[in-house]
Short mmCIF file of C-alpha atoms in Angstrom, two decimals:
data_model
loop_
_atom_site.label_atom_id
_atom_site.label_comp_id
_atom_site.label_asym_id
_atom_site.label_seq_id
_atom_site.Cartn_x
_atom_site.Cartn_y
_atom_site.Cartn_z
CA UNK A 291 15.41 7.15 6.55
CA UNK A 292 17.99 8.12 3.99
CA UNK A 293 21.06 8.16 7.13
CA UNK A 294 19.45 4.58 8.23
CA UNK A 295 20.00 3.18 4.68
CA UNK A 296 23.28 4.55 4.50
CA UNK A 297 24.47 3.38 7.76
CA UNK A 298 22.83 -0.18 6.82
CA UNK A 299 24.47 -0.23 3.48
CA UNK A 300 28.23 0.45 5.42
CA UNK A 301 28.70 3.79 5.96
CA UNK A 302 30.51 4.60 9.26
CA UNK A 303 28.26 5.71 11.65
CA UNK A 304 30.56 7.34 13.99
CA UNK A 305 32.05 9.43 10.79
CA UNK A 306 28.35 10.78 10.63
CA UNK A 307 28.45 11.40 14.61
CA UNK A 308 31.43 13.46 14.54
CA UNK A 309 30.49 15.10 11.45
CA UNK A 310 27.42 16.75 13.35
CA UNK A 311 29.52 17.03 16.66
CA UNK A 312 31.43 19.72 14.65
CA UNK A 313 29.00 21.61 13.77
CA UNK A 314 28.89 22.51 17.92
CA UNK A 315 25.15 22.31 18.01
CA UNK A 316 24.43 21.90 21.54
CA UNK A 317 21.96 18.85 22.36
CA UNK A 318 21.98 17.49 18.81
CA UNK A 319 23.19 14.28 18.11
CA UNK A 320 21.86 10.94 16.27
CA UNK A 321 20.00 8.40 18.19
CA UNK A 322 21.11 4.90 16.33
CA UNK A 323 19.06 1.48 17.25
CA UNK A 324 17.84 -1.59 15.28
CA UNK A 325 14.47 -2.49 15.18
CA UNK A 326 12.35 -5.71 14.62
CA UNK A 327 8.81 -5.71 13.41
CA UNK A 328 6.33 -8.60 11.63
CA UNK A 329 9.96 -10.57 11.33
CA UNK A 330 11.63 -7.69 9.73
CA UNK A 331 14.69 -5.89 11.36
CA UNK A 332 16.10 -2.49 9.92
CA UNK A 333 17.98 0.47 11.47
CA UNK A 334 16.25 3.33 13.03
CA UNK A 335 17.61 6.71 13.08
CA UNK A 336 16.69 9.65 14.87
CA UNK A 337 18.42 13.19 14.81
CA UNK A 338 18.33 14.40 18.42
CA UNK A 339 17.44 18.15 19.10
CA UNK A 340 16.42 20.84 21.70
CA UNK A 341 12.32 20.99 21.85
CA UNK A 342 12.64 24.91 21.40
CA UNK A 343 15.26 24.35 18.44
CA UNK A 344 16.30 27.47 15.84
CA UNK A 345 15.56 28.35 12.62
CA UNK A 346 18.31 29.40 11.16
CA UNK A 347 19.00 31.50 7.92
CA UNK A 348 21.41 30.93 5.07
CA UNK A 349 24.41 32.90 6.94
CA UNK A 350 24.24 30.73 9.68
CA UNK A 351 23.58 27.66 8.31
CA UNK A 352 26.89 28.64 5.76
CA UNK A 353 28.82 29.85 9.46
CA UNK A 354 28.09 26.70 10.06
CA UNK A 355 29.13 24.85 7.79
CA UNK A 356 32.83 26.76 7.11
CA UNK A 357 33.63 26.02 10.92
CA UNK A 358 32.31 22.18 11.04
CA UNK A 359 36.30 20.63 11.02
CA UNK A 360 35.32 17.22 10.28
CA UNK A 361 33.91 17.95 6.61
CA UNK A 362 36.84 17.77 3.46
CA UNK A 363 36.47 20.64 1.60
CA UNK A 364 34.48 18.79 -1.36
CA UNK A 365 32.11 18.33 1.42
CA UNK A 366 31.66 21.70 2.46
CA UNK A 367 31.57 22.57 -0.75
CA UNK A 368 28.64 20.39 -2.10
CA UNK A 369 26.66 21.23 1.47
CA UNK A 370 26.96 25.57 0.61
CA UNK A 371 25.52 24.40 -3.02
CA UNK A 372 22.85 22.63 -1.35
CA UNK A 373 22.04 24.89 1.32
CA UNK A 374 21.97 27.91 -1.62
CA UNK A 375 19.74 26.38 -3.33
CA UNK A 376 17.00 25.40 -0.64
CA UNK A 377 17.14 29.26 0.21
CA UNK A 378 16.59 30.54 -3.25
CA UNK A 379 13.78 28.35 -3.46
CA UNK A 380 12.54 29.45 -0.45
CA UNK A 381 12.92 32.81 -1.73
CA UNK A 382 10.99 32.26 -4.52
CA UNK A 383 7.65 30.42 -2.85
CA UNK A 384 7.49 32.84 0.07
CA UNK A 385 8.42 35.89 -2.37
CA UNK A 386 11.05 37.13 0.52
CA UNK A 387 14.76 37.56 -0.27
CA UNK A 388 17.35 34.72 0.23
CA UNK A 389 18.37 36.40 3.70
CA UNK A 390 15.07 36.44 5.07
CA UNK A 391 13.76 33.25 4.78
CA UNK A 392 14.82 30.56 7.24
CA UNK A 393 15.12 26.81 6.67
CA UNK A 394 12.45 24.23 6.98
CA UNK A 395 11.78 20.81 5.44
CA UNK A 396 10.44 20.41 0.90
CA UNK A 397 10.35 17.48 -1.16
CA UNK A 398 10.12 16.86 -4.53
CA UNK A 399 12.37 14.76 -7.18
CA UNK A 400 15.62 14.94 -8.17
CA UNK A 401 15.96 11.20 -9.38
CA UNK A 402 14.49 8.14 -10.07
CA UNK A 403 16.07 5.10 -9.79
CA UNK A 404 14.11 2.15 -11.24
CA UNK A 405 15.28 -1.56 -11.73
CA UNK A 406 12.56 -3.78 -13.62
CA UNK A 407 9.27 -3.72 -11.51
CA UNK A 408 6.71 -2.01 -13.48
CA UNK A 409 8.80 0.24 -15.46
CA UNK A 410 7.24 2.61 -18.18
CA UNK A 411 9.55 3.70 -21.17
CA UNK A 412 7.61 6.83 -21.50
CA UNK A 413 9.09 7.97 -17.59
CA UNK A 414 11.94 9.43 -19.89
CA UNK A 415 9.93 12.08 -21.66
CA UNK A 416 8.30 12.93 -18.33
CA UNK A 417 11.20 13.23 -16.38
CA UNK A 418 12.46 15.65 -19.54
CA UNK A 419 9.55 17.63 -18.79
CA UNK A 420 11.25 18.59 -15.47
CA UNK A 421 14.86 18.35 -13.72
CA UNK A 422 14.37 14.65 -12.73
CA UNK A 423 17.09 12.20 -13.77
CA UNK A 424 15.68 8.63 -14.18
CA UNK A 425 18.36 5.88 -13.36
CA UNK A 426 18.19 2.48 -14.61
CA UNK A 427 19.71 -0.15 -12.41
CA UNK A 428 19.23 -3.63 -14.15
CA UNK A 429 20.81 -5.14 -16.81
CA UNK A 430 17.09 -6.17 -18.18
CA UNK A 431 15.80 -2.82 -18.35
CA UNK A 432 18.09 -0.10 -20.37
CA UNK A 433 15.70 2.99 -21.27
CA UNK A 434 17.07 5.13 -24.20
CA UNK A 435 17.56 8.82 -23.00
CA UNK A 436 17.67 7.38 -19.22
CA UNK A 437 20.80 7.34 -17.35
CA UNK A 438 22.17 3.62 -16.65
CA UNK A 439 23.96 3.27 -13.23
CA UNK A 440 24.37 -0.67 -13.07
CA UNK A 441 23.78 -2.40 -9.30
CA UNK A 442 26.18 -4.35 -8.06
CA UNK A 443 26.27 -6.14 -4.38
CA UNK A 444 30.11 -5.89 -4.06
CA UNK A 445 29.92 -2.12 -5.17
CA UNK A 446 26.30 -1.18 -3.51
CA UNK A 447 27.96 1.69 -1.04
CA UNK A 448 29.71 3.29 -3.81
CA UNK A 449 26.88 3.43 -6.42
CA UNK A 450 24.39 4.80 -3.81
CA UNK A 451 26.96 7.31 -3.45
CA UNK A 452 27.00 8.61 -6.96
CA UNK A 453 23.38 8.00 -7.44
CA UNK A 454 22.63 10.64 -4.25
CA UNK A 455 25.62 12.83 -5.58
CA UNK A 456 24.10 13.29 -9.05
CA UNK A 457 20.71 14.19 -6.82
CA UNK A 458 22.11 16.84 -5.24
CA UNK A 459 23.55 17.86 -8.41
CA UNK A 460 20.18 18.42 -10.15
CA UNK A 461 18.57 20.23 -6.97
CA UNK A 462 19.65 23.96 -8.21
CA UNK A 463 17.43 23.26 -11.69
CA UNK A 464 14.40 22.66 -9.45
CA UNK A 465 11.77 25.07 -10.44
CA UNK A 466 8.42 25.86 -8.75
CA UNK A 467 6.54 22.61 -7.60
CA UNK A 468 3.51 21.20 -6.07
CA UNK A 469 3.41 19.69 -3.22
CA UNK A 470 -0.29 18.80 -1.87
CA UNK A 471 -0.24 19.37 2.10
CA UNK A 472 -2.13 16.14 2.10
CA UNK A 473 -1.39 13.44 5.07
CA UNK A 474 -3.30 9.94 5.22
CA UNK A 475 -2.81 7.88 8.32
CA UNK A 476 -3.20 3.97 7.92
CA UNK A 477 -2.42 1.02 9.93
CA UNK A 478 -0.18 -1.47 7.86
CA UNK A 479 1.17 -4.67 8.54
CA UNK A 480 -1.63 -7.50 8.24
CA UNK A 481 0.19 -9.85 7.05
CA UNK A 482 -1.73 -13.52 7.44
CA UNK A 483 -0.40 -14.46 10.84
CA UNK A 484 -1.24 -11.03 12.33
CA UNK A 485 -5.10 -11.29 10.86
CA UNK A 486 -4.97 -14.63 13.37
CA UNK A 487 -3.71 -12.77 15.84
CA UNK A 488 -6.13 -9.66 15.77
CA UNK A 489 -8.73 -12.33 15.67
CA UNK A 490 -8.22 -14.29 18.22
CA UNK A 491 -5.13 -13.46 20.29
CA UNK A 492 -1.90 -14.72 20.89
CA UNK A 493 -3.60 -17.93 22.35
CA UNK A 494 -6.61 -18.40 20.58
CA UNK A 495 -5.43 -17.08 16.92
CA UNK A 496 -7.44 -17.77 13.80
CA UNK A 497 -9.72 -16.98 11.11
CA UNK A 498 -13.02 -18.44 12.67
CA UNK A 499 -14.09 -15.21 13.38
CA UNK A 500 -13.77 -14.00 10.23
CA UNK A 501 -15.72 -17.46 8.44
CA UNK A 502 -18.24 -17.34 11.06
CA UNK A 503 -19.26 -13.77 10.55
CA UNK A 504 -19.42 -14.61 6.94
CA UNK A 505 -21.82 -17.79 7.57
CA UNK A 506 -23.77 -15.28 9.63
CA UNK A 507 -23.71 -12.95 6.98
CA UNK A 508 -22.31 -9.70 8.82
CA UNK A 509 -19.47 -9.63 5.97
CA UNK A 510 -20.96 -10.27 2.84
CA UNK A 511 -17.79 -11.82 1.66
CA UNK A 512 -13.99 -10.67 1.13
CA UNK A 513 -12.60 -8.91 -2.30
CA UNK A 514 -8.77 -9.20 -2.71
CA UNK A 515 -7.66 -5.91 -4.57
CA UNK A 516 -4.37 -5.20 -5.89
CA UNK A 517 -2.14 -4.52 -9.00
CA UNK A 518 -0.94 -1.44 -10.95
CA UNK A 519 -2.30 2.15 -12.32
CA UNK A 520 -2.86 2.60 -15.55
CA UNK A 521 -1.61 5.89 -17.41
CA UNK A 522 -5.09 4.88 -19.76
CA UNK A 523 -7.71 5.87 -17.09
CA UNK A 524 -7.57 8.81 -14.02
CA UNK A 525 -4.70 7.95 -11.32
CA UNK A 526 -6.42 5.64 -8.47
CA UNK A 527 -9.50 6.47 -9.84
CA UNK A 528 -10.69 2.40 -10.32
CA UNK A 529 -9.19 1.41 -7.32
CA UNK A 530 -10.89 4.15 -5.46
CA UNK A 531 -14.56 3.36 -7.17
CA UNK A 532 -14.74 -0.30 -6.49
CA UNK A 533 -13.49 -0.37 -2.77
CA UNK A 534 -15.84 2.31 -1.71
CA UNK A 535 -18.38 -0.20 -3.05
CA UNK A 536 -17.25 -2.89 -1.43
CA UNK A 537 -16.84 -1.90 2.24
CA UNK A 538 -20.03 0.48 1.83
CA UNK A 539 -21.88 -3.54 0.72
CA UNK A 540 -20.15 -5.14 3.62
CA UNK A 541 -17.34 -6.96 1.98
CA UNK A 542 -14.28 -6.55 3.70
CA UNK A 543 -11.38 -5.87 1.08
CA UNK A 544 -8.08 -7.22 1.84
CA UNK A 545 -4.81 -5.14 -0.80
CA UNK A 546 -1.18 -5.15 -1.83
CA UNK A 547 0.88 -3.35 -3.73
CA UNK A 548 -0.15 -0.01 -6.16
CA UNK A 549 -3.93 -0.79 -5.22
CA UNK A 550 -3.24 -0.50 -1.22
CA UNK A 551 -1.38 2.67 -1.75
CA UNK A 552 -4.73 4.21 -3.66
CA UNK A 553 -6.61 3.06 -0.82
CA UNK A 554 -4.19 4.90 1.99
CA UNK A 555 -4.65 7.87 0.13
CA UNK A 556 -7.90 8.00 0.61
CA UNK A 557 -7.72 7.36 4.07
CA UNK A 558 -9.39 3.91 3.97
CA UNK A 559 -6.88 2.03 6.06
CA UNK A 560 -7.99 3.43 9.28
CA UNK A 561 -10.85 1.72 11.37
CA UNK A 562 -12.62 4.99 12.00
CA UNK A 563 -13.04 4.53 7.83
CA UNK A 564 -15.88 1.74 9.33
CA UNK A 565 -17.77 4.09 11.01
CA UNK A 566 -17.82 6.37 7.85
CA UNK A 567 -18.35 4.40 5.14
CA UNK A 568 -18.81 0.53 5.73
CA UNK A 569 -21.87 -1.42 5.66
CA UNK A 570 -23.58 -2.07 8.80
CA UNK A 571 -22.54 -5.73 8.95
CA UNK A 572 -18.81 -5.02 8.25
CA UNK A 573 -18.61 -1.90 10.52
CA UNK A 574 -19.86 -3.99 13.52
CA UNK A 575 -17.17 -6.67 12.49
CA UNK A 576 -14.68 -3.55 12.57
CA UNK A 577 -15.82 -2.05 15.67
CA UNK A 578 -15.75 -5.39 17.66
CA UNK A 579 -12.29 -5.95 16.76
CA UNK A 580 -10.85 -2.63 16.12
CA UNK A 581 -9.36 -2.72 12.10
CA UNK A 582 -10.16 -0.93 9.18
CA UNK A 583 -12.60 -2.45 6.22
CA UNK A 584 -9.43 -2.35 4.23
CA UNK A 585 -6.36 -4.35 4.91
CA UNK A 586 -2.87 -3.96 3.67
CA UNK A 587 -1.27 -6.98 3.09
CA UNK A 588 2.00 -5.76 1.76
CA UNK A 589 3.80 -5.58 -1.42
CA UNK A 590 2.45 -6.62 -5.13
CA UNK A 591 5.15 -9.63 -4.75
CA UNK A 592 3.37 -10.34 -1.62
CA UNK A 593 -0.13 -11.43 -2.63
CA UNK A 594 0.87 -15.35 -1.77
CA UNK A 595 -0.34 -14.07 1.73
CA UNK A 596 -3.83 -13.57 -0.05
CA UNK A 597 -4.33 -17.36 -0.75
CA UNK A 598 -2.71 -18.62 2.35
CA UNK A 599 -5.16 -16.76 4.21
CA UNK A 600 -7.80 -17.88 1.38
CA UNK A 601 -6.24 -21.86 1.97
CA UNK A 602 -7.05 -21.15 5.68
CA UNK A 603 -10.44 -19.98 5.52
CA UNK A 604 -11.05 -23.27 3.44
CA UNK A 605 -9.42 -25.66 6.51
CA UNK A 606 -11.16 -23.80 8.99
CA UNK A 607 -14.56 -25.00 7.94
CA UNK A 608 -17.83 -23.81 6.92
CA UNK A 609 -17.14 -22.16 3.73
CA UNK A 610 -16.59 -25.41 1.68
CA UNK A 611 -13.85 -27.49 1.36
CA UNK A 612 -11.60 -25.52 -1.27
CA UNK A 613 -10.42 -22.02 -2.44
CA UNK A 614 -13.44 -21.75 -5.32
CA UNK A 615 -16.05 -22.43 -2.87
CA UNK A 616 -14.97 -19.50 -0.69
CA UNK A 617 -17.55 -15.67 -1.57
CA UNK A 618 -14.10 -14.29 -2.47
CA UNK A 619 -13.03 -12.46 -5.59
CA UNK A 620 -9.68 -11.17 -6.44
CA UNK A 621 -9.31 -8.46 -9.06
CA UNK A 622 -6.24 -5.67 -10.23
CA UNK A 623 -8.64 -2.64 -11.37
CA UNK A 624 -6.28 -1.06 -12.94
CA UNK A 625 -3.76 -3.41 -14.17
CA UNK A 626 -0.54 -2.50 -16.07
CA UNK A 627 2.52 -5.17 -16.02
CA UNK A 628 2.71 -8.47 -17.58
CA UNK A 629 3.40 -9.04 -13.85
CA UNK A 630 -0.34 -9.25 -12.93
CA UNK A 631 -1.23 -11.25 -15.18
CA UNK A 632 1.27 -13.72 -13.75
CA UNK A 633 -0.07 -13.44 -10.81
CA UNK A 634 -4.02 -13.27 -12.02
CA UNK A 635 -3.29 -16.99 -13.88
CA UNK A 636 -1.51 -18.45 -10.20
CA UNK A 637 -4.57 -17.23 -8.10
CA UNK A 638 -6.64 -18.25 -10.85
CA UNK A 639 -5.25 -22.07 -11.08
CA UNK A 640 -5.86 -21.85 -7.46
CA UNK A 641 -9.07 -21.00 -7.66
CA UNK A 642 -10.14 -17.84 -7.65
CA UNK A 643 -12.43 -16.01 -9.82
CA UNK A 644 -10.34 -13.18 -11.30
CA UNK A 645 -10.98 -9.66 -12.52
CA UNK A 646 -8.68 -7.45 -14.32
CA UNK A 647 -9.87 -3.75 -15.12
CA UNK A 648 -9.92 -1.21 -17.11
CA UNK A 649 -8.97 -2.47 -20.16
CA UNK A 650 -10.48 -5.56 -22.53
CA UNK A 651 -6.92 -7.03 -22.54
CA UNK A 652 -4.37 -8.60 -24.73
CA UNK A 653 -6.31 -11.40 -26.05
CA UNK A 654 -9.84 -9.65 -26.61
CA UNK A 655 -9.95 -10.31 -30.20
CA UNK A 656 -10.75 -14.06 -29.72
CA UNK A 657 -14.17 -15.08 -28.56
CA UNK A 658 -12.75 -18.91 -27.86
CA UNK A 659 -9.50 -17.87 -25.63
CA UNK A 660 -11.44 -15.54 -23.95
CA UNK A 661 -14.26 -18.50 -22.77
CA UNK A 662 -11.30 -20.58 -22.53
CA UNK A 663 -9.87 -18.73 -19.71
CA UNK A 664 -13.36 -18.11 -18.07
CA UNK A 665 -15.81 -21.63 -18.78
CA UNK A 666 -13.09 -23.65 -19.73
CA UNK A 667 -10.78 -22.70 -16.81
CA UNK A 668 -13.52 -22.96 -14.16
CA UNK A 669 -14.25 -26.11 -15.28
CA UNK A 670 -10.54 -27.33 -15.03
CA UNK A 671 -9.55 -25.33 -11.45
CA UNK A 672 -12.08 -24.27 -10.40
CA UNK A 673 -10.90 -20.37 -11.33
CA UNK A 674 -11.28 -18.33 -13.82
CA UNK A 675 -10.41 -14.43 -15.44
CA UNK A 676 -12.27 -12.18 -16.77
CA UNK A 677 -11.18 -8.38 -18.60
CA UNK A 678 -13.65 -6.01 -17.55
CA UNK A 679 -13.44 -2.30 -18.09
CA UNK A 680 -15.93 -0.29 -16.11
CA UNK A 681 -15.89 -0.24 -12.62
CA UNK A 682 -19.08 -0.70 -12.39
CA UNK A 683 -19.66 -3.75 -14.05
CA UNK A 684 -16.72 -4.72 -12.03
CA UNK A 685 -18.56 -4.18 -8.86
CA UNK A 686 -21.82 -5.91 -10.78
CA UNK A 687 -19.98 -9.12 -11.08
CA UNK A 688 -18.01 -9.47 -8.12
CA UNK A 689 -21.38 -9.03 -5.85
CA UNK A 690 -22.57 -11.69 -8.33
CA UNK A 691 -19.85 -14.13 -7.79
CA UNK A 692 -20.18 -13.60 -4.17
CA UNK A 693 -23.77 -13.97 -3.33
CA UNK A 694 -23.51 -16.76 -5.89
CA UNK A 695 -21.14 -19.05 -3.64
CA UNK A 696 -22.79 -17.89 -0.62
CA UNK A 697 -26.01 -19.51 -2.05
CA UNK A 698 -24.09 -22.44 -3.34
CA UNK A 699 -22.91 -23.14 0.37
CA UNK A 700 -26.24 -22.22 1.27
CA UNK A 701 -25.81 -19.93 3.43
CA UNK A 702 -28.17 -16.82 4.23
CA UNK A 703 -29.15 -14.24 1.60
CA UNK A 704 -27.13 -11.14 1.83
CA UNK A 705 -29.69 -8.84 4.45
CA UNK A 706 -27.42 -5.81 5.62
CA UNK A 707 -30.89 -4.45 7.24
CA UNK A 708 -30.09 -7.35 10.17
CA UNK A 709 -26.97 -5.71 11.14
CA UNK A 710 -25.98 -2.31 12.72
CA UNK A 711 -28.74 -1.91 15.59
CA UNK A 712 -26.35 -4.08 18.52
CA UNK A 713 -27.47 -2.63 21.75
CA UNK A 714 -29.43 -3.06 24.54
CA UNK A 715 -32.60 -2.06 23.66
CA UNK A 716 -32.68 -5.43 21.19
CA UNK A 717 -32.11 -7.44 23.96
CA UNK A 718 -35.90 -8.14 24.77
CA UNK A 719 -37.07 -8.33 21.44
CA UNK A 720 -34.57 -11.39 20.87
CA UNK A 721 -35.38 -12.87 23.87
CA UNK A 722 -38.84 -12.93 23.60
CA UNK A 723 -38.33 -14.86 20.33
CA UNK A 724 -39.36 -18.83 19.42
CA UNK A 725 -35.48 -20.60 20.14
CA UNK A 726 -34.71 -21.21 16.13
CA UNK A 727 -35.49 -17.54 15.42
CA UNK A 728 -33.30 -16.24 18.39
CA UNK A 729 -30.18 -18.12 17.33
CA UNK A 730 -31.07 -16.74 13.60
CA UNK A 731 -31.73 -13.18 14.52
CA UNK A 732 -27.84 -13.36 16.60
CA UNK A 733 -25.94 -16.14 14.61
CA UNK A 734 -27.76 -15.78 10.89
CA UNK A 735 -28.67 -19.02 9.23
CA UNK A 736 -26.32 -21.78 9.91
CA UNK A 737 -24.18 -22.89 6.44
CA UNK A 738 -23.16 -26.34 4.98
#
């Protein structure tokens, strides 16, 4: 990832190829291509190797090293410090001496740059706490006690340059570190065209599927869950309480940002996850069309995919004629930056009912902005927000709103004890049922 950016930001990949070629490593090389996916193209790099590679030790990755003729000496220089280093830490964790251990892959941090999304002032004291250097990048945010590198596009090559240099600077102060042997698969990449597509097919794309199994009741309705952590509560802990709620009551959660990372943790972004823990309704949905219960949706900048898919649920038909008459809810659990709150007003003005957790918020102390924002609001857009702190109570209402707007559209009471027996052995039972009742017992209640 690190050569890709590099070569992407200008750096000569051929300088890098006979860099390696040097080092006379038989069968290694780079593999270089670009790559498109969901509209976005990048670089790909590979490093190219023998399946039954060495490990090598510190004398022969240093051997190495002094006889690779394309590195300048301040190269080869910074590349023994390195490679030092990594063995003495290696040293250290497997309690072996520097010459016995041989090299494999660690990670930890030896800076952090920031520029002005979501930035706490108190990262300086924790980075103090250990060898981590935090760079500032922006003009907007200068940190006292951080180190300011300042971006510039006509510069860009050159600054990541120093920033990675002062990196490898700080990696002999690493000290002994935690690193959880923890891996989470997910499948990313739902952006609102692709839902169409997994939906209906290149041909036949679009969210009908989805509305109709809401009218029928198999999804109880659809929670929108993004936003921040908060260094007030336990890490993830919020975001992790309310979507195992949701998908285990059949609502099908869609998430961007800090909130879809807490939920890939977890290992919720997988659609085995459906067979585990969602409802029955929402697990069939899953099964039927292979996805998880929980859908990332990209970025915290990229929650305008939310309401488009929200607007398109509302043209498809069915579920009213506008985003507030849609069983949705969109909420940020664990909200820090002024930044969701821009965004909670936008989806609120749009229509949405809004939650933000885990705190009573900025304007608590006044009983009239606070019903101004919820009545008055709802009356006005047809939105509104709401602080909440417990997670429960955050569950509480969002079940509320949604049931609510499913009754206003009149559509079926929420009955998860319908769903989760498909098979064959239902078959006769259905068909041996008065016509109105069949249709029911497959379709659910028809809506407005």
């Amino acid at each position: 990832m690190m050569l890709a950016a590099l070569i992407d930001a200008g750096v000569d990949a051929e300088a890098i190829r006979r860099g390696i070629a040097s080092l006379d490593l038989p069968g290694v090389g780079l593999s270089i291509k670009t790559v498109s996916k969901k509209g976005f193209r990048a670089t790909a790099v590979r490093v190219k190797h023998p399946e039954q590679h060495a490990h090598r030790h510190l004398r022969d990755i240093l051997e190495l090293v002094e006889r690779a003729s394309a590195l300048s000496d301040g190269q080869r220089t910074r590349a023994r410090r390195v490679f030092q280093a990594l063995a003495e830490a290696e040293a250290k964790v497997h309690g072996r001496s520097v010459d016995a251990v041989h090299f494999h892959e660690v990670g930890a941090v030896e800076a952090m740059v920031v520029d002005v999304q979501c930035i706490f002032q108190g990262l300086v004291p924790v980075a103090d706490q250990f060898h981590t250097e935090l760079i500032t990048t922006s003009p907007k945010v200068k940190i006292t006690g951080a180190t300011h590198i300042q971006f510039d596009e006509s510069r860009a090559l050159e600054i990541a340059k120093e920033i990675v240099r002062r990196a490898i600077d700080r990696f002999p102060d690493r000290k002994e570190t935690f690193i959880p042997e923890i891996r989470s698969p997910l499948v990313p990449g739902f952006s609102h065209e692709y839902i169409d597509y997994a939906l209906g097919g290149l041909y036949r794309g679009s969210l009908r599927p989805l509305n109709d199994a809401i009218i029928a009741g198999r999804i109880r309705g659809v929670v929108a869950n993004i936003g921040c952590n908060n260094a007030r509560i336990c890490h993830d802990e919020l975001h992790r309480y309310v979507v195992t709620e949701f998908i285990k009551n059949d609502v099908l959660v869609v998430e961007t940002g800090c909130g879809a990372i807490a939920s890939a943790k977890q290992g919720y972004m997988t659609p085995e996850t459906a067979l585990e823990l969602a409802g029955p309704g929402l697990r069939e949905v899953c099964e039927a069309v292979g996805i998880p219960p929980v859908l990332h949706l990209g970025s915290c900048v990229d929650n305008s995919r939310i309401l488009t898919v929200l607007a398109q649920m509302a043209t498809e038909g069915g579920l009213g004629e506008d985003i507030a008459d849609i069983p949705a809810v969109g909420m940020a659990p664990e909200w820090m930056s002024e930044k969701a709150l821009s965004i909670a007003t936008y989806c609120v003005a749009s229509g949405a009912y809004v939650i933000l957790g885990g705190s009573s918020g900025p304007v608590s102390g006044s009983e009239t902005v606070l019903q101004m924002m919820s009545e008055g609001w709802e009356k006005k857009v047809g939105g509104r927000l709401e602080f909440v702190e417990e997670g429960e109570e955050i569950v509480r209402r969002a079940l509320a709103h949604i049931d609510k707007k499913r009754a206003d559209l009149g559509l079926a009471e929420y009955d998860p004890s319908k769903w989760g027996m498909s098979g064959d052995w239902r078959i006769p039972e259905i068909l041996g049922l008065p016509l109105e009742e069949r249709i029911e017992a497959v379709y659910g209640k028809a809506g407005k």
